[in-house]
Amino acid sequence: MDTVLWIVIPCYNEEAVLPITAPQFLAEVHDLIGKGKISDQSRVLFVNDGSRDGTWEIIKTLAAQDAHYLGICQSRNRGHQNAVLAGLMEAKEHADITISIDCDGQDDITAMEAMVDAYHDGCEIVYGVRSKRETDTFFKRATAQGFYKLMNRMGAEVVYNHADYRLVSARVLREFANFKEVNLFLRGMFPLVGFKSTSVYYERRERLAGESHYPLGKMLALALDGITSLSTKPIRVIMALGCFVALLSFIGVIWAVVAAALGKTVAGWTSMTCIICFVGGVQLICLGVLGEYISKIYLETKARPRYIISERTYQDEP
Ligand code: UDP
Ligand code: MG
């Protein structure tokens, strides 16, 4: 089979886990080559996302050991999404299909075979979906599931329980390259490209070594970024909220006038304070949401590069 597969793996401070998982990725590639599903030209591409530990040295050593391993290095840490994008854009020049996956072994590497099969059946995008999250802590599971529900409520279409483990064909990547935004939320952007897609289910495991880089704070930031990058629904929601509050205020005014006309006015300190506080709070929230969009516009108008590759483990032809 002459389908060239590149596996794209973002790595940030992963020296603990990389020596364990790298051979697993390579074994999977050899397995798929052996079964005649992909070409021997297939590669495992590590994207070092400005790690501060020995990750890049490990990647360089791996690349020297086996021609199937490749590495590119970002000039500094830019975050998971940008690292994946850098790898995918690199791969689209050389590969027919790419599979992006985290380097910590949480996502079932053997699910790649089903993904490649789905591609051979005509799908251009194959989403890896976690069927169970039993190995996640209760907190991680609850917050992650809340994240997907919130995303969908807010109008950002995402595949439930799909993170960034997915097969994408070079054809889709060429179209995807025209999505020029700098605020990246890949799992919400690929469905926008269209083409035939499907899902492959797998069980998510525990991280093999090292620590998660997505604590609650970062996950909330990602959710907020995802929503405000993909959907303008929050603006509609505050519009509706504004109408509702205006209606309430209108009723309040009538009530106040009627009360005054009936001569029942007492020093209405409590109600006054409540109204001022309530309206003030609502206004601040609305301003915050608007500010979020304005800051996005600000970043987009700058159109800064989304990734900068400083080094490669290969020169021209990988
Ligand atoms: N990662 C990255 N840059 C970052 C943070 C994370 O490239 O700034 C990579 C990390 O090495 C891993 C993947 O993104 O391969 C997912 O991170 P992690 O496993 O820590 O997140 P979790 O699975 O806990 O949500
Ligand atoms: Mg992980």
Coordinates of C-alpha atoms and ligand atoms in Angstrom, one line a residue:
M1 CA 0.0 0.0 0.0
D2 CA 1.4 3.4 -0.8
T3 CA -0.6 5.5 1.7
V4 CA 2.0 7.5 3.6
L5 CA 1.0 8.1 7.2
W6 CA 2.6 10.7 9.5
I7 CA 1.8 10.4 13.2
V8 CA 2.0 13.9 14.7
I9 CA 2.8 14.1 18.4
P10 CA 3.1 17.3 20.4
C11 CA 5.5 17.1 23.3
Y12 CA 6.0 19.5 26.1
N13 CA 8.3 18.5 29.0
E14 CA 7.7 14.9 28.3
E15 CA 11.1 13.4 29.0
A16 CA 9.5 10.9 31.5
V17 CA 7.0 9.4 29.1
L18 CA 8.6 9.8 25.7
P19 CA 11.1 6.9 26.0
I20 CA 8.2 4.6 26.9
T21 CA 5.7 5.7 24.2
A22 CA 8.0 6.4 21.3
P23 CA 8.7 2.7 20.6
Q24 CA 5.0 2.0 20.9
F25 CA 4.3 4.5 18.1
L26 CA 7.0 2.9 16.0
A27 CA 5.7 -0.6 16.7
E28 CA 2.2 0.5 15.5
V29 CA 3.7 2.0 12.3
H30 CA 5.6 -1.3 11.6
D31 CA 2.5 -3.3 12.4
L32 CA 0.5 -1.3 9.9
I33 CA 3.2 -1.5 7.3
G34 CA 3.4 -5.2 7.8
K35 CA -0.3 -5.5 7.3
G36 CA 0.0 -3.6 4.0
K37 CA -2.2 -0.8 5.2
I38 CA 0.4 2.0 5.0
S39 CA 3.6 2.7 3.1
D40 CA 7.1 2.1 4.5
Q41 CA 7.6 5.8 3.9
S42 CA 5.4 6.5 6.9
R43 CA 6.8 8.5 9.8
V44 CA 6.4 9.4 13.5
L45 CA 6.8 13.2 13.8
F46 CA 7.5 14.6 17.3
V47 CA 6.8 18.4 17.7
N48 CA 8.8 19.7 20.6
D49 CA 6.8 22.6 22.0
G50 CA 9.6 24.6 23.6
S51 CA 10.2 22.0 26.3
R52 CA 12.5 23.1 29.2
D53 CA 13.6 19.5 30.0
G54 CA 15.5 17.0 27.9
T55 CA 12.6 16.2 25.5
W56 CA 14.3 17.7 22.4
E57 CA 17.5 15.7 23.1
I58 CA 15.5 12.5 23.3
I59 CA 13.7 13.3 20.0
K60 CA 17.1 13.9 18.3
T61 CA 18.5 10.7 19.7
L62 CA 15.4 8.8 18.5
A63 CA 15.7 10.4 15.0
A64 CA 19.3 9.3 14.8
Q65 CA 18.4 5.7 15.8
D66 CA 15.6 5.1 13.3
A67 CA 14.7 6.8 10.0
H68 CA 11.0 6.5 10.9
Y69 CA 11.3 9.0 13.7
L70 CA 11.4 12.7 12.8
G71 CA 11.3 15.8 15.0
I72 CA 10.7 19.5 14.6
C73 CA 11.2 22.0 17.3
Q74 CA 9.2 25.1 18.0
S75 CA 11.2 28.2 18.8
R76 CA 9.4 28.5 22.2
N77 CA 6.4 27.1 24.0
R78 CA 3.2 28.0 22.2
G79 CA 0.7 25.6 23.6
H80 CA -0.7 22.2 22.6
Q81 CA -3.0 23.4 19.8
N82 CA -0.2 25.4 18.0
A83 CA 2.2 22.5 18.3
V84 CA -0.3 20.1 16.7
L85 CA -0.9 22.6 13.9
A86 CA 2.8 23.0 13.3
G87 CA 3.1 19.3 13.0
L88 CA 0.1 18.9 10.7
M89 CA 1.2 21.7 8.4
E90 CA 4.7 20.1 8.2
A91 CA 3.2 16.7 7.5
K92 CA 0.7 17.8 4.8
E93 CA 3.6 18.3 2.3
H94 CA 4.8 14.7 2.7
A95 CA 2.0 12.5 3.9
D96 CA -1.3 11.3 2.5
I97 CA -2.8 10.9 5.9
T98 CA -1.9 12.2 9.4
I99 CA -2.9 11.1 12.8
S100 CA -2.4 13.5 15.7
I101 CA -2.1 12.0 19.2
D102 CA -0.8 13.0 22.6
C103 CA 2.6 11.6 23.6
D104 CA 1.5 10.3 27.0
G105 CA 0.0 7.0 26.0
Q106 CA -3.5 7.9 27.3
D107 CA -5.0 7.4 23.9
D108 CA -5.1 3.8 22.7
I109 CA -2.4 3.7 20.0
T110 CA -3.8 0.5 18.5
A111 CA -7.0 2.4 17.5
M112 CA -4.9 3.8 14.6
E113 CA -5.6 0.6 12.6
A114 CA -9.3 1.2 12.7
M115 CA -8.7 4.9 11.7
V116 CA -6.6 3.9 8.7
D117 CA -9.3 1.3 7.7
A118 CA -11.9 4.0 7.9
Y119 CA -9.7 6.2 5.6
H120 CA -9.4 3.3 3.1
D121 CA -13.2 3.1 3.3
G122 CA -13.5 6.7 2.0
C123 CA -13.5 8.8 5.2
E124 CA -11.3 11.9 5.1
I125 CA -11.5 12.7 8.9
V126 CA -11.7 10.0 11.6
Y127 CA -12.3 11.2 15.1
G128 CA -10.9 9.2 18.0
V129 CA -13.6 9.2 20.7
R130 CA -13.2 8.1 24.3
S131 CA -15.8 5.5 25.0
K132 CA -15.0 5.4 28.7
R133 CA -13.3 7.6 31.2
E134 CA -13.0 5.3 34.1
T135 CA -9.3 5.8 34.5
D136 CA -9.7 9.6 34.8
T137 CA -10.2 11.0 38.3
F138 CA -13.8 11.8 39.2
F139 CA -12.9 15.5 39.1
K140 CA -11.2 15.3 35.6
R141 CA -14.1 13.3 34.2
A142 CA -16.8 15.7 35.6
T143 CA -15.0 18.8 34.4
A144 CA -14.2 17.4 31.0
Q145 CA -17.8 16.3 30.4
G146 CA -19.1 19.6 31.6
F147 CA -16.7 21.2 29.1
Y148 CA -18.2 19.3 26.1
K149 CA -21.8 20.1 27.2
L150 CA -21.0 23.8 27.8
M151 CA -19.3 23.9 24.3
N152 CA -22.3 22.5 22.6
R153 CA -24.8 24.6 24.5
M154 CA -22.9 27.7 23.5
G155 CA -23.0 26.8 19.8
A156 CA -19.5 25.4 19.3
E157 CA -20.0 22.1 17.5
V158 CA -17.6 19.5 18.9
V159 CA -17.6 15.7 18.8
Y160 CA -18.5 14.6 22.3
N161 CA -15.5 13.1 24.1
H162 CA -13.2 13.7 21.2
A163 CA -9.9 15.5 22.0
D164 CA -7.1 15.8 19.5
Y165 CA -6.7 12.1 18.5
R166 CA -7.8 12.1 14.9
L167 CA -6.9 11.0 11.4
V168 CA -7.0 13.8 8.8
S169 CA -6.2 13.3 5.1
A170 CA -3.7 15.6 3.3
R171 CA -6.7 16.8 1.2
V172 CA -8.5 18.1 4.3
L173 CA -5.3 19.7 5.6
R174 CA -4.8 21.6 2.3
E175 CA -8.3 23.1 2.8
F176 CA -7.6 23.5 6.5
A177 CA -4.5 25.6 5.7
N178 CA -6.9 28.3 4.5
F179 CA -8.4 28.7 8.0
K180 CA -6.1 31.6 9.0
E181 CA -7.2 32.3 12.5
V182 CA -4.7 32.5 15.3
N183 CA -7.1 31.5 18.1
L184 CA -6.9 27.8 17.5
F185 CA -9.4 25.2 18.7
L186 CA -8.7 22.3 16.4
R187 CA -11.4 19.9 17.5
G188 CA -14.0 22.5 16.8
M189 CA -12.4 23.6 13.5
F190 CA -12.0 20.3 11.7
P191 CA -15.8 19.6 11.6
L192 CA -16.1 23.0 9.8
V193 CA -13.9 21.7 6.9
G194 CA -16.5 19.1 6.1
F195 CA -15.8 16.0 4.0
K196 CA -16.8 12.5 4.9
S197 CA -16.0 11.7 8.5
T198 CA -16.6 9.0 11.1
S199 CA -15.6 8.1 14.7
V200 CA -13.5 5.3 16.2
Y201 CA -14.1 4.4 19.8
Y202 CA -11.4 3.5 22.3
E203 CA -10.8 3.4 26.0
R204 CA -8.8 6.2 27.5
R205 CA -6.0 5.0 29.9
E206 CA -4.0 6.7 32.6
R207 CA -0.9 8.7 31.7
L208 CA 2.0 6.3 31.5
A209 CA 4.4 8.8 33.2
G210 CA 4.8 12.5 33.9
E211 CA 2.1 14.9 34.7
S212 CA -0.9 16.5 33.0
H213 CA -0.4 19.9 31.5
Y214 CA -4.1 20.6 31.6
P215 CA -5.2 21.6 35.1
L216 CA -8.6 23.1 35.7
G217 CA -7.5 26.6 35.0
K218 CA -6.1 25.8 31.5
M219 CA -9.1 23.6 30.7
L220 CA -11.5 26.5 31.5
A221 CA -9.3 28.8 29.3
L222 CA -9.5 26.3 26.5
A223 CA -13.2 26.0 26.8
L224 CA -13.6 29.8 26.8
D225 CA -11.3 30.1 23.8
G226 CA -13.2 27.3 22.0
I227 CA -16.6 29.0 22.6
T228 CA -15.5 32.5 21.6
S229 CA -13.5 31.2 18.6
L230 CA -16.3 29.2 17.2
S231 CA -19.5 30.8 18.2
T232 CA -21.1 34.2 18.7
K233 CA -23.9 32.7 20.8
P234 CA -22.7 34.3 24.1
I235 CA -23.4 37.7 22.5
R236 CA -26.9 36.6 21.7
V237 CA -27.3 35.3 25.2
I238 CA -26.3 38.7 26.7
M239 CA -28.6 40.4 24.3
A240 CA -31.5 38.2 25.6
L241 CA -30.4 38.8 29.1
G242 CA -30.3 42.6 28.4
C243 CA -33.9 42.4 27.1
F244 CA -35.0 40.5 30.2
V245 CA -33.4 42.9 32.6
A246 CA -34.9 45.8 30.7
L247 CA -38.3 44.3 31.0
L248 CA -37.8 43.7 34.7
S249 CA -36.7 47.3 35.1
F250 CA -39.7 48.5 33.2
I251 CA -42.0 46.6 35.5
G252 CA -40.0 48.0 38.5
V253 CA -40.5 51.5 37.2
I254 CA -44.3 51.0 37.0
W255 CA -44.4 49.5 40.4
A256 CA -42.4 52.5 41.8
V257 CA -44.7 55.0 40.1
V258 CA -47.8 53.3 41.3
A259 CA -46.5 53.0 44.8
A260 CA -45.6 56.7 44.8
A261 CA -49.1 57.6 43.4
L262 CA -50.7 55.6 46.2
G263 CA -48.6 57.5 48.7
K264 CA -46.9 54.3 50.0
T265 CA -43.4 55.5 49.4
V266 CA -41.1 54.7 52.2
A267 CA -37.3 55.1 52.1
G268 CA -36.7 52.3 49.5
W269 CA -33.1 51.8 50.3
T270 CA -33.1 48.0 50.1
S271 CA -34.8 47.7 46.7
M272 CA -32.8 50.5 45.3
T273 CA -29.5 48.9 46.4
C274 CA -30.6 45.5 45.0
I275 CA -31.5 47.0 41.7
I276 CA -28.2 48.9 41.4
C277 CA -26.2 45.9 42.3
F278 CA -28.0 43.6 40.0
V279 CA -27.9 45.9 37.0
G280 CA -24.3 46.8 37.7
G281 CA -23.3 43.1 37.8
V282 CA -25.2 42.2 34.7
Q283 CA -23.5 45.1 32.9
L284 CA -20.1 44.0 34.0
I285 CA -20.6 40.4 32.8
C286 CA -21.9 41.7 29.5
L287 CA -18.9 44.0 29.1
G288 CA -16.6 41.1 29.9
V289 CA -18.1 38.9 27.2
L290 CA -17.9 41.7 24.7
G291 CA -14.3 42.3 25.8
E292 CA -13.5 38.7 25.2
Y293 CA -14.6 39.0 21.5
I294 CA -12.8 42.3 21.1
S295 CA -9.6 40.8 22.4
K296 CA -10.0 38.0 19.8
I297 CA -10.4 40.6 17.1
Y298 CA -7.4 42.4 18.3
L299 CA -5.3 39.2 18.1
E300 CA -6.6 38.2 14.7
T301 CA -5.9 41.6 13.2
K302 CA -2.2 41.2 14.2
A303 CA -2.1 37.9 12.3
R304 CA 1.1 36.8 14.0
P305 CA 2.6 33.5 12.9
R306 CA 0.9 30.6 14.6
Y307 CA 4.1 28.6 15.0
I308 CA 7.8 29.1 14.3
I309 CA 10.0 26.1 13.7
S310 CA 13.5 26.6 14.8
E311 CA 15.0 23.2 14.1
R312 CA 14.4 19.9 12.3
T313 CA 16.0 16.5 12.7
Y314 CA 16.1 16.3 8.9
Q315 CA 17.1 18.7 6.1
D316 CA 15.0 18.6 2.9
E317 CA 13.5 15.2 2.4
P318 CA 12.4 13.4 5.5
Ligands
UDP1 N1 1.4 19.8 25.2 C1 2.1 20.7 24.4 N2 2.3 22.0 24.8 C2 1.8 22.5 25.9 C3 1.0 21.6 26.8 C4 0.9 20.2 26.4 O1 2.6 20.3 23.3 O2 2.0 23.7 26.2 C5 1.3 18.4 24.8 C6 1.7 17.3 25.8 O3 3.0 17.0 25.7 C7 0.8 16.2 25.5 C8 -0.5 16.8 25.0 O4 -0.1 18.2 24.6 O5 1.3 15.4 24.4 C9 -1.6 16.8 26.0 O6 -1.2 17.3 27.2 P1 -1.6 16.5 28.6 O7 -1.4 15.1 28.4 O8 -0.7 17.1 29.6 O9 -3.1 16.9 28.8 P2 -4.3 16.0 29.4 O10 -4.3 14.7 28.6 O11 -4.0 15.8 30.8 O12 -5.5 16.8 29.1
MG2 MG -2.7 13.5 28.5

